mmCIF file of C-alpha atoms in Angstrom:
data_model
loop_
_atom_site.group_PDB
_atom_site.id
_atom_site.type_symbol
_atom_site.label_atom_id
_atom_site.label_comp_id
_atom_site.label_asym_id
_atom_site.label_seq_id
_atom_site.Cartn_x
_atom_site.Cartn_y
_atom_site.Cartn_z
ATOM 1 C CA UNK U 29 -4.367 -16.911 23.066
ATOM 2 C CA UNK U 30 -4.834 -20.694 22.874
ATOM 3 C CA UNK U 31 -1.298 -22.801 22.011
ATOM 4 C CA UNK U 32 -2.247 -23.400 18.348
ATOM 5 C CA UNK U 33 -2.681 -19.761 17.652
ATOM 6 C CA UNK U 34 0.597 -19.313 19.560
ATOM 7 C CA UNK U 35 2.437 -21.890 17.359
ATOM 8 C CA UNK U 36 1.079 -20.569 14.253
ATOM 9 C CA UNK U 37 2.092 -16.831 14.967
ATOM 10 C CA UNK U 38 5.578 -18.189 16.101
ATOM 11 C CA UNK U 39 6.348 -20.153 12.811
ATOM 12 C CA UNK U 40 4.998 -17.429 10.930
ATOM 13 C CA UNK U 41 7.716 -14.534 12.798
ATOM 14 C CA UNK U 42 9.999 -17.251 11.581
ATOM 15 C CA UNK U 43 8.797 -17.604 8.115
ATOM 16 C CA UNK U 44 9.502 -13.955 7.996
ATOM 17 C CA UNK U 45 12.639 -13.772 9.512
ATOM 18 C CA UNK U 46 14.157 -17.420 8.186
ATOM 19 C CA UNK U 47 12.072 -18.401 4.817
ATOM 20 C CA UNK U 48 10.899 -21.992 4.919
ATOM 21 C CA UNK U 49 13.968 -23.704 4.942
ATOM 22 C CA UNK U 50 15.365 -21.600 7.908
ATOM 23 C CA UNK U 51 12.409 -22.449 9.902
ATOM 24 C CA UNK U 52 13.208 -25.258 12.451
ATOM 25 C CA UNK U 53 10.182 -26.625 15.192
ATOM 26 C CA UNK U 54 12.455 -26.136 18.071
ATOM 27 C CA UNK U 55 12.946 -22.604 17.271
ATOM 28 C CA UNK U 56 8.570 -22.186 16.312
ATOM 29 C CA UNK U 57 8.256 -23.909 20.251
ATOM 30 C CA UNK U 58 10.706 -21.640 21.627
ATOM 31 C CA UNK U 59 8.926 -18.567 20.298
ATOM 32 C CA UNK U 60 5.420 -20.001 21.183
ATOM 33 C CA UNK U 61 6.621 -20.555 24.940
ATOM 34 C CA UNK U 62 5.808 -24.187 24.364
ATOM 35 C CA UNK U 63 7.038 -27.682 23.541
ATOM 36 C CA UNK U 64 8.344 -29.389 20.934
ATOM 37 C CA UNK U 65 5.892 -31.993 21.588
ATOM 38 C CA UNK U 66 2.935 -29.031 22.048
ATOM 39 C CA UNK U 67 3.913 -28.480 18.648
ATOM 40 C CA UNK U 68 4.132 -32.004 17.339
ATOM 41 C CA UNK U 69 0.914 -31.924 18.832
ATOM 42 C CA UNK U 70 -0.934 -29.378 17.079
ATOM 43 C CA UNK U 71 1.092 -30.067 13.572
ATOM 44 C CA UNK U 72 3.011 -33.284 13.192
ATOM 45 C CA UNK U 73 5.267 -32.167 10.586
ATOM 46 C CA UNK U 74 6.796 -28.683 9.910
ATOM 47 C CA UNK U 75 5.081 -28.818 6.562
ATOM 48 C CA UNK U 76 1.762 -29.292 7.810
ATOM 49 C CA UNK U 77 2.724 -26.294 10.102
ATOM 50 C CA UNK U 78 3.845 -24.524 7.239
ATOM 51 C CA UNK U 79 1.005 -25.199 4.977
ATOM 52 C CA UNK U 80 -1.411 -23.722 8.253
ATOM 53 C CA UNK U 81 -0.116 -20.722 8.216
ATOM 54 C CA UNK U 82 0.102 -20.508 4.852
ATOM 55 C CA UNK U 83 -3.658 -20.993 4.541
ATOM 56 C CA UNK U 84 -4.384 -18.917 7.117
ATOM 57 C CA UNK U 85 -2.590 -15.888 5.552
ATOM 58 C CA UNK U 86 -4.208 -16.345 2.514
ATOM 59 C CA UNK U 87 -7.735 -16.512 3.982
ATOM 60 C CA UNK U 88 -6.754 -13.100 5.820
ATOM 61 C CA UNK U 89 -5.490 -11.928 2.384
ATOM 62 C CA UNK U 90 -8.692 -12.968 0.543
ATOM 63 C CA UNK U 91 -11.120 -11.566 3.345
ATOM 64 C CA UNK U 92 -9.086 -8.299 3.176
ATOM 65 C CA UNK U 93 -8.997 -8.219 -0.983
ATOM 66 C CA UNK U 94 -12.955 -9.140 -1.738
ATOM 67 C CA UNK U 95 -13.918 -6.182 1.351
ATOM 68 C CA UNK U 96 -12.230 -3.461 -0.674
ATOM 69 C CA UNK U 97 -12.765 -4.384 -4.221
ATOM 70 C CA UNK U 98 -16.154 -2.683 -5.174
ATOM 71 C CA UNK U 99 -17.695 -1.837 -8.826
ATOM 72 C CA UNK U 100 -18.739 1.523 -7.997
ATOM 73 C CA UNK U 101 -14.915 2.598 -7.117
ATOM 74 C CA UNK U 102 -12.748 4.562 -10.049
ATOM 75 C CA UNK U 103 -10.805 1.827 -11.422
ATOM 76 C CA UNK U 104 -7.243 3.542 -10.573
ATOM 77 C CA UNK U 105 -8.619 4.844 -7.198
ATOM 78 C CA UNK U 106 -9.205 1.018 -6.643
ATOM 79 C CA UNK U 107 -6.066 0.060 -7.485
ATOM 80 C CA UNK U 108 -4.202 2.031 -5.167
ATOM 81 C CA UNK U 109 -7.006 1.346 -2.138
ATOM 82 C CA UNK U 110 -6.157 -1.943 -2.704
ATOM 83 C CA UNK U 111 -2.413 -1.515 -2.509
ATOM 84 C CA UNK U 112 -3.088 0.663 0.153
ATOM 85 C CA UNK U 113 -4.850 -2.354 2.153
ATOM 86 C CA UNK U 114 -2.532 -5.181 0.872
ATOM 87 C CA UNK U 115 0.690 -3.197 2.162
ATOM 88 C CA UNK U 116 -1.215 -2.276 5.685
ATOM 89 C CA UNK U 117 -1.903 -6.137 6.122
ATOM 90 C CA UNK U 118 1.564 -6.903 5.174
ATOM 91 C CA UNK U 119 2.570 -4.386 7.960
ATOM 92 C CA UNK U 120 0.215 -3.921 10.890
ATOM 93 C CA UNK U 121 -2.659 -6.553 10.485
ATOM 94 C CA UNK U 122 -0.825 -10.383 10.495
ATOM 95 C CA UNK U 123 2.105 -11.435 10.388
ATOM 96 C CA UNK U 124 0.821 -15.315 8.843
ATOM 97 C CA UNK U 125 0.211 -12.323 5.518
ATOM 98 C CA UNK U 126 3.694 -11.665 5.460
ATOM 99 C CA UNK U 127 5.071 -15.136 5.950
ATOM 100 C CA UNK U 128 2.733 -15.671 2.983
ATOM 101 C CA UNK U 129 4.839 -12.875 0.814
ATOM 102 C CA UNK U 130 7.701 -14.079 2.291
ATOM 103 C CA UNK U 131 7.098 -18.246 1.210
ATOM 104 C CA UNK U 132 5.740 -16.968 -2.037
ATOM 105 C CA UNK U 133 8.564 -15.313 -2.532
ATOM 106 C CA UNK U 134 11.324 -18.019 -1.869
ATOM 107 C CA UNK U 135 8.695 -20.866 -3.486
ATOM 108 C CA UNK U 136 10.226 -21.580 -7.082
ATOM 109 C CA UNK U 137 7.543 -24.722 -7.157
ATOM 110 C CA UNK U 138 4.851 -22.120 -7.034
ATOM 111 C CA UNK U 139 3.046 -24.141 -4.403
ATOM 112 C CA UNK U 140 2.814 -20.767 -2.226
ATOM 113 C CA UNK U 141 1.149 -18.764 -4.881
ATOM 114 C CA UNK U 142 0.191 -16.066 -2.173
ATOM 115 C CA UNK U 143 0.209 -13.014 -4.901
ATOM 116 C CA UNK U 144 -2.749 -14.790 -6.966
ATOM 117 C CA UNK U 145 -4.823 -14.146 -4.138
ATOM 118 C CA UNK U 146 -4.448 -10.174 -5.083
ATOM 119 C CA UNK U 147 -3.408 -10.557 -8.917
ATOM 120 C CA UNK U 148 -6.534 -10.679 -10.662
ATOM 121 C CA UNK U 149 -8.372 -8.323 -8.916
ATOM 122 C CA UNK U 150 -5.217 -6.265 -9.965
ATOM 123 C CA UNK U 151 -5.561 -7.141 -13.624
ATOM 124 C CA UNK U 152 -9.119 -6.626 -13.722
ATOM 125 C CA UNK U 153 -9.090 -2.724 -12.150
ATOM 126 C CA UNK U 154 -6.141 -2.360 -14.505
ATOM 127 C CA UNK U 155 -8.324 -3.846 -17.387
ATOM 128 C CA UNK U 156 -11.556 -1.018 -16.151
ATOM 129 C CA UNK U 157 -8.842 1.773 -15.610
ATOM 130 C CA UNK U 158 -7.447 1.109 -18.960
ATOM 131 C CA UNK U 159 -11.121 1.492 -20.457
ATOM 132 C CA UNK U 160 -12.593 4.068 -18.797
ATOM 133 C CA UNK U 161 -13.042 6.930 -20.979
ATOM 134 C CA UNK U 162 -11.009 9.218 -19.079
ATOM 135 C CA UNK U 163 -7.858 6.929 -19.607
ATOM 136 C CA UNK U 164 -4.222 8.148 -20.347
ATOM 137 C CA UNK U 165 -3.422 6.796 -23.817
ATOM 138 C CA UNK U 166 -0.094 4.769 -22.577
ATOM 139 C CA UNK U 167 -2.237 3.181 -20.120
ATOM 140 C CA UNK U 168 -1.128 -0.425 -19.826
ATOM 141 C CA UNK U 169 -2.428 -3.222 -17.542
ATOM 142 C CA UNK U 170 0.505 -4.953 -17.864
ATOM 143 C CA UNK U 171 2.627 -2.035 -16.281
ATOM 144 C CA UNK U 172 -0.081 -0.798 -13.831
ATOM 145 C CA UNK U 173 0.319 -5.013 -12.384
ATOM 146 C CA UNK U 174 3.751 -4.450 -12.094
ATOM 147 C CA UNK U 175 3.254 -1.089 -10.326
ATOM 148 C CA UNK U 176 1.108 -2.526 -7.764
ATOM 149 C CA UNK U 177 3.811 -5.693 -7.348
ATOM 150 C CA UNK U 178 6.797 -3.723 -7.082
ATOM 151 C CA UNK U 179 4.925 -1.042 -4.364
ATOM 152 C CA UNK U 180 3.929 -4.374 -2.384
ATOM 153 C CA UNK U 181 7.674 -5.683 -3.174
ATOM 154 C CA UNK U 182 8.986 -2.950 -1.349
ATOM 155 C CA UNK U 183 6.226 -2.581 1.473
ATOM 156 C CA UNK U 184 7.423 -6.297 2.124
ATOM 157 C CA UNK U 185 11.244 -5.157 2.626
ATOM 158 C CA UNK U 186 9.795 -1.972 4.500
ATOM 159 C CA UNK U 187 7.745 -3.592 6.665
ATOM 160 C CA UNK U 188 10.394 -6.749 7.723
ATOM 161 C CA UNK U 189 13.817 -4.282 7.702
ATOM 162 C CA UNK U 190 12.726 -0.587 9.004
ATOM 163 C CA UNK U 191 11.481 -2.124 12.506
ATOM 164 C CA UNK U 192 10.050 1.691 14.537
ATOM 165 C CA UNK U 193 9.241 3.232 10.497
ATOM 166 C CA UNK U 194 7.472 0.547 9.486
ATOM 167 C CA UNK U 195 3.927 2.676 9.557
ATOM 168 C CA UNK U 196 5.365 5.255 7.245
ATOM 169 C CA UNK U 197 5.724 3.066 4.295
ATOM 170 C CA UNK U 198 1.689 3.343 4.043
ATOM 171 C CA UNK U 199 1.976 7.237 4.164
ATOM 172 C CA UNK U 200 4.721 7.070 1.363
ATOM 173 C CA UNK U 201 2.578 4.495 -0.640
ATOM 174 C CA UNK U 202 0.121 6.763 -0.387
ATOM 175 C CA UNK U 203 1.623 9.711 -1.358
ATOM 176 C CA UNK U 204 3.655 8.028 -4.349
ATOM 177 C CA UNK U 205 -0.252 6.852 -5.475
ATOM 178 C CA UNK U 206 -1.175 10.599 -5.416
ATOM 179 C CA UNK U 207 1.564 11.408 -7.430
ATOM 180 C CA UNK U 208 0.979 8.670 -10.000
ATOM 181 C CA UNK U 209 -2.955 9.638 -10.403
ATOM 182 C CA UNK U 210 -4.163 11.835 -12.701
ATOM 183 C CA UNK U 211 -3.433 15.565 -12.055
ATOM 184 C CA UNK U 212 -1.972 14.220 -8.485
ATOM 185 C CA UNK U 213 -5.688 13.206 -7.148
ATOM 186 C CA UNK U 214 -6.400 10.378 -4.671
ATOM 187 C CA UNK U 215 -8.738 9.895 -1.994
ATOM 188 C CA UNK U 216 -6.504 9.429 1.065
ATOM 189 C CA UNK U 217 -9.304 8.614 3.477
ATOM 190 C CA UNK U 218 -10.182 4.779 3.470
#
């Protein structure tokens, strides 16, 4: 792994474990195996580090988002696939996703708007689930966006706090999307 893809996973385990303010350079090097000035190097300041890895986890996010998002998909069964992927990047794929949640989460400026990578595709599914002539009549995109934020919510505390169960938060998410479906269906496989 080359030095800037060191640095950048080593700010982001600090992200996660620190927020943006906790984050200090010397702490990014240490975790890299590198120097301070290998750092300085690579990213002169720590928010120009910051911002990297922000960018980078979005770009993961996005990537992620637009591969499982398809028209042909049952609006509802979309919405929890894509739960389902956004919690398993959040926990197994990388960790500059979760120091995205994680700055996001602690930005009041809204500068880290990680979640608006995900949110419309969320409100649009809700929108088609809503529609679809098979729809519950209390169906609300509204709640179904908060559904799919609070899930990810606690994925995000799951996957940073449970350390060795952190893989069966996607088997729970799964099963609590079973339950929520229509006469408990879901396709699991995906």
């Amino acid at each position: 792994m080359r030095t800037r893809e060191r640095v950048l996973q080593a700010a982001a385990g600090e992200i996660v474990r620190s927020g943006y303010h906790g984050t200090a350079l010397v702490r990014v090097a240490a975790r890299a195996h590198v120097t301070l000035g290998a750092v300085s190097f690579h990213f002169p300041t720590k928010q120009a580090l910051v911002q990297e890895v922000y960018l980078d986890g979005v770009k993961r996010t996005s990537e992620a988002v637009e591969a499982e998002v398809g028209e042909d998909t049952e609006p509802l069964q979309g919405l929890a696939n894509l739960t389902l992927r956004l919690a398993s990047l959040l926990i197994d794929d990388d960790l500059t996703v979760l120091a995205c949640s994680r700055l996001s989460r602690d930005d009041p400026t809204g500068h880290f708007a990680w979640r608006d990578t995900w949110r419309g595709h969320v409100a649009r599914l809700a929108d088609r689930a809503c529609s679809s002539p098979g729809s519950t009549v209390n169906c609300s995109r509204k709640t179904l966006g908060f559904l799919v934020h609070c899930l990810l919510a606690g994925t995000e505390v799951w996957a940073v706090h449970a350390d060795a169960e952190r893989h069966a938060a996607l088997s729970h998410l799964a099963a609590a999307w079973q339950q929520a479906m229509p006469g408990g269906r879901m396709d699991t496989e995906g």
